[in-house]
């Protein structure tokens, strides 16, 4: 009996299974993953590396024949010393905080109600999902017409109850609330969808035990429902934070960045710098800054999500 046969027999006696060649298994896994990895490298890694490369050069897509000249950190230092950019970051932060807070609160409350069985629940759930199916540009134009200061339906309803008209899109604070309302109307169904799925995944026996113990509805909601659905709700929070930070098309259709440039988000500034002024190097640097902020915030939230996953 050869040494190879002896090793295989020993492995079979120890594990009860025939020995397998690890190398062939690894090659098979690599073969299955290689198409996906190549697509990711082409679709994700290459654009990011190109973005970082352009950010360290003076380059304009309008004059590609002029070539690129190394700029070091000049683009970054110029952007970070620009007070207008910091105003865009402040406005973006306000918008993200306002939108995500409203969407999470409304979405969790409505999702908690929709987990209960009642007549017409499926119809209501389907109708609530409809705004999420629209394009952000369509939503922006729709709310732009609704919030028109002269003949918009929102101001018309305000006049019916004796209130004055509001220039929703002509004032910075009002425009912020208008954009937050439009974004909340569109993306709250996403939170409702995930929240409802998370709430329905909680075993009924837990609620029955709480009812036997005489627990109140508030106690059940805050001490059972929310903690046990926290990982899913945290994922919804992360996704909405990332999407809100890179919001552009809604503001393009709703306010156009106005009045002036007071409602320009950071993503809006990236697009404006790149495609209006054709300062490709500066736009790339600004995009890298935004990307670093989103990645850093996501890593912090994902770390907390992992802790929640271990707890529940």
XYZ file of C-alpha atoms in Angstrom:
312
model
C 0.000 0.000 0.000
C 1.395 3.371 -0.975
C 1.883 6.301 1.400
C -0.857 8.337 -0.395
C -3.371 5.522 0.040
C -2.441 5.192 3.704
C -2.998 8.950 4.327
C -6.363 8.847 2.571
C -7.427 5.820 4.617
C -6.350 7.517 7.840
C -8.291 10.648 6.948
C -11.342 8.580 6.108
C -11.158 6.704 9.456
C -10.772 9.980 11.398
C -13.512 12.010 9.729
C -15.764 9.388 8.241
C -15.460 11.149 4.860
C -13.127 10.583 1.945
C -10.188 12.964 1.642
C -10.613 15.874 -0.776
C -8.068 17.806 -2.651
C -8.078 21.308 -1.188
C -6.317 22.745 -4.188
C -9.038 21.691 -6.625
C -11.709 23.143 -4.345
C -9.930 26.453 -4.142
C -9.522 26.558 -7.905
C -13.219 25.880 -8.352
C -14.142 28.687 -5.927
C -11.747 31.030 -7.697
C -13.248 30.058 -11.027
C -16.747 30.929 -9.839
C -15.642 34.219 -8.264
C -13.326 35.443 -11.008
C -16.053 36.855 -13.327
C -17.572 38.820 -10.455
C -14.172 40.030 -9.295
C -13.262 41.196 -12.779
C -16.540 43.097 -13.084
C -15.993 44.733 -9.675
C -12.449 45.705 -10.581
C -13.608 47.247 -13.831
C -16.794 48.891 -12.526
C -15.639 49.994 -9.059
C -11.897 49.887 -8.521
C -10.821 51.490 -11.802
C -13.150 54.540 -11.507
C -12.083 55.107 -7.893
C -8.381 54.920 -8.736
C -8.947 57.255 -11.682
C -10.820 59.671 -9.430
C -7.985 59.747 -6.917
C -5.424 60.137 -9.710
C -7.265 63.100 -11.274
C -7.641 64.760 -7.869
C -3.865 65.245 -7.661
C -3.640 66.908 -11.077
C -4.788 70.076 -12.789
C -6.949 68.733 -15.549
C -10.008 69.855 -17.501
C -12.181 67.471 -19.498
C -12.978 70.408 -21.767
C -9.316 70.607 -22.833
C -8.025 67.023 -22.852
C -5.262 67.876 -25.320
C -3.719 70.263 -22.789
C -2.743 67.278 -20.686
C -2.447 67.019 -16.928
C -0.003 68.796 -14.679
C 0.730 67.463 -11.176
C -0.851 69.604 -8.474
C -0.106 67.623 -5.325
C -2.537 68.590 -2.580
C -3.306 72.009 -4.099
C -6.830 70.989 -5.129
C -7.578 69.716 -1.627
C -6.123 72.757 0.130
C -8.046 75.101 -2.175
C -11.335 73.304 -1.557
C -10.917 73.018 2.202
C -10.097 76.730 2.455
C -13.187 77.723 0.472
C -15.915 79.034 2.842
C -18.617 78.296 0.258
C -17.711 74.610 0.359
C -18.121 74.502 4.123
C -21.554 76.064 3.734
C -22.445 73.231 1.349
C -21.253 70.693 3.898
C -23.372 72.356 6.586
C -26.430 72.380 4.340
C -25.838 68.741 3.368
C -25.534 67.778 7.043
C -28.793 69.548 7.891
C -30.558 67.884 4.982
C -29.264 64.401 5.863
C -30.142 64.751 9.551
C -33.621 66.086 8.817
C -34.470 63.538 6.119
C -33.123 60.453 7.834
C -34.711 61.389 11.169
C -38.144 61.924 9.620
C -37.919 58.799 7.496
C -36.842 56.559 10.362
C -39.489 57.870 12.775
C -42.362 57.745 10.284
C -41.199 54.492 8.705
C -40.874 52.653 12.024
C -44.259 53.907 13.266
C -46.107 53.015 10.047
C -44.260 49.709 9.729
C -45.273 48.788 13.272
C -48.900 49.452 12.424
C -48.737 47.499 9.156
C -47.419 44.376 10.842
C -50.834 43.919 12.408
C -53.542 42.073 10.507
C -56.470 44.231 9.441
C -58.738 44.571 6.457
C -57.173 46.360 3.488
C -53.619 46.151 4.822
C -52.172 44.813 1.574
C -53.828 47.573 -0.460
C -52.492 50.271 1.881
C -49.028 48.710 1.829
C -48.988 48.671 -1.989
C -50.105 52.296 -2.223
C -47.423 53.373 0.246
C -44.737 51.736 -1.890
C -45.627 53.736 -5.014
C -43.506 56.886 -4.367
C -40.382 54.744 -4.088
C -40.931 53.519 -7.662
C -40.569 57.007 -9.152
C -37.370 58.639 -10.348
C -35.913 61.340 -8.037
C -36.007 63.809 -10.937
C -39.713 63.133 -11.444
C -40.305 63.572 -7.713
C -38.351 66.832 -7.774
C -40.410 68.319 -10.608
C -43.651 67.058 -9.066
C -42.934 68.770 -5.749
C -41.669 71.849 -7.585
C -45.107 72.298 -9.122
C -46.860 71.511 -5.845
C -44.745 74.070 -3.951
C -45.043 76.866 -6.479
C -45.490 80.113 -4.574
C -48.352 81.362 -6.786
C -50.467 78.430 -7.941
C -49.049 75.442 -6.061
C -51.501 73.195 -4.263
C -49.615 73.476 -0.953
C -50.021 77.242 -0.765
C -53.622 76.891 -1.935
C -54.345 74.601 1.010
C -52.636 77.052 3.348
C -54.906 79.855 2.156
C -57.971 77.653 2.777
C -57.121 77.507 6.486
C -56.357 81.216 6.703
C -52.567 81.085 6.461
C -50.416 83.128 4.125
C -48.510 81.851 1.130
C -44.924 80.691 1.588
C -42.152 81.086 -0.957
C -41.018 77.498 -0.495
C -38.306 77.477 -3.145
C -37.166 81.098 -2.818
C -35.918 80.990 0.780
C -33.077 78.831 2.045
C -34.780 77.519 5.196
C -38.070 76.906 3.417
C -36.286 75.196 0.533
C -34.513 72.911 2.998
C -37.835 71.806 4.459
C -39.304 71.458 0.969
C -36.462 69.193 -0.164
C -36.690 67.191 3.062
C -40.438 66.741 2.556
C -39.958 65.540 -1.020
C -37.181 63.127 -0.072
C -39.154 61.854 2.927
C -42.246 61.302 0.774
C -40.185 59.275 -1.688
C -37.984 57.166 0.611
C -40.060 56.606 3.738
C -41.676 53.594 1.986
C -38.217 52.002 1.904
C -37.980 52.244 5.701
C -41.568 50.991 6.015
C -40.712 47.973 3.880
C -37.669 46.974 5.936
C -39.294 47.801 9.269
C -42.378 45.729 8.486
C -40.217 42.785 7.450
C -38.166 43.093 10.646
C -41.232 43.318 12.883
C -42.910 40.330 11.250
C -39.764 38.285 11.831
C -40.152 38.489 15.616
C -41.686 35.252 16.977
C -45.271 35.572 18.172
C -44.462 33.550 21.284
C -42.457 36.479 22.648
C -45.466 38.804 22.338
C -47.712 36.156 23.910
C -45.350 35.822 26.859
C -45.252 39.605 27.302
C -49.053 39.734 27.192
C -49.288 37.035 29.867
C -46.892 39.041 32.055
C -49.116 42.097 31.662
C -46.635 44.221 29.705
C -47.979 47.469 28.258
C -47.894 48.303 24.553
C -45.181 50.903 25.131
C -43.046 48.394 27.031
C -43.475 45.786 24.291
C -42.547 48.287 21.582
C -39.482 49.827 23.236
C -38.154 46.773 25.108
C -39.004 43.944 22.686
C -39.905 45.098 19.183
C -37.241 47.767 18.671
C -34.298 45.866 20.227
C -35.024 42.633 18.332
C -35.423 44.443 15.004
C -32.479 46.798 15.609
C -30.025 45.113 13.172
C -32.422 45.449 10.230
C -33.344 49.018 11.165
C -29.659 49.846 11.467
C -29.062 48.577 7.935
C -31.904 50.811 6.726
C -30.313 53.738 8.549
C -26.922 53.119 6.927
C -28.404 52.858 3.434
C -30.434 56.033 3.819
C -27.471 57.973 5.228
C -25.286 56.988 2.281
C -27.967 57.834 -0.263
C -28.850 61.163 1.372
C -25.237 62.310 1.435
C -24.937 61.898 -2.341
C -28.299 63.483 -3.148
C -28.127 65.505 -6.355
C -30.950 64.835 -8.791
C -33.718 65.839 -6.378
C -32.157 69.274 -5.794
C -31.421 69.666 -9.495
C -35.114 69.279 -10.330
C -36.588 70.930 -7.238
C -34.480 74.029 -6.519
C -31.689 74.014 -9.091
C -29.354 74.771 -6.177
C -31.101 78.067 -5.491
C -31.868 80.582 -4.292
C -28.374 81.479 -5.433
C -26.291 78.506 -4.358
C -27.733 78.161 -0.855
C -29.319 74.734 -1.470
C -26.386 73.113 -3.212
C -25.357 69.860 -1.611
C -21.783 68.581 -1.834
C -22.789 66.209 -4.634
C -24.413 69.125 -6.440
C -21.156 71.061 -6.104
C -19.212 68.104 -7.534
C -21.447 67.931 -10.594
C -21.423 71.710 -11.038
C -17.628 71.926 -10.790
C -17.138 69.023 -13.181
C -19.781 69.669 -15.842
C -20.465 73.419 -15.640
C -16.983 74.763 -15.032
C -15.068 71.682 -16.286
C -12.558 71.809 -13.416
C -12.081 68.058 -13.439
C -9.201 68.002 -10.947
C -11.055 70.051 -8.324
C -14.268 68.077 -8.864
C -12.358 64.828 -8.400
C -10.795 66.094 -5.171
C -14.191 67.138 -3.846
C -15.616 63.744 -4.779
C -12.769 62.020 -2.933
C -13.463 64.128 0.177
C -17.146 63.187 0.048
C -16.244 59.547 -0.524
C -13.951 59.518 2.521
C -16.697 61.038 4.692
C -19.247 58.454 3.554
C -16.811 55.558 4.019
C -15.777 56.759 7.482
C -19.368 57.217 8.602
C -20.345 53.838 7.153
C -17.492 52.068 8.950
C -18.561 53.562 12.280
C -22.169 52.498 11.736
C -21.196 49.035 10.494
C -19.096 48.508 13.637
C -22.142 49.303 15.762
C -24.222 47.028 13.518
C -21.832 44.136 14.161
C -22.174 44.704 17.907
C -25.961 44.638 17.571
C -25.717 41.432 15.556
C -23.690 39.777 18.306
C -26.157 40.953 20.954
C -29.300 39.808 19.157
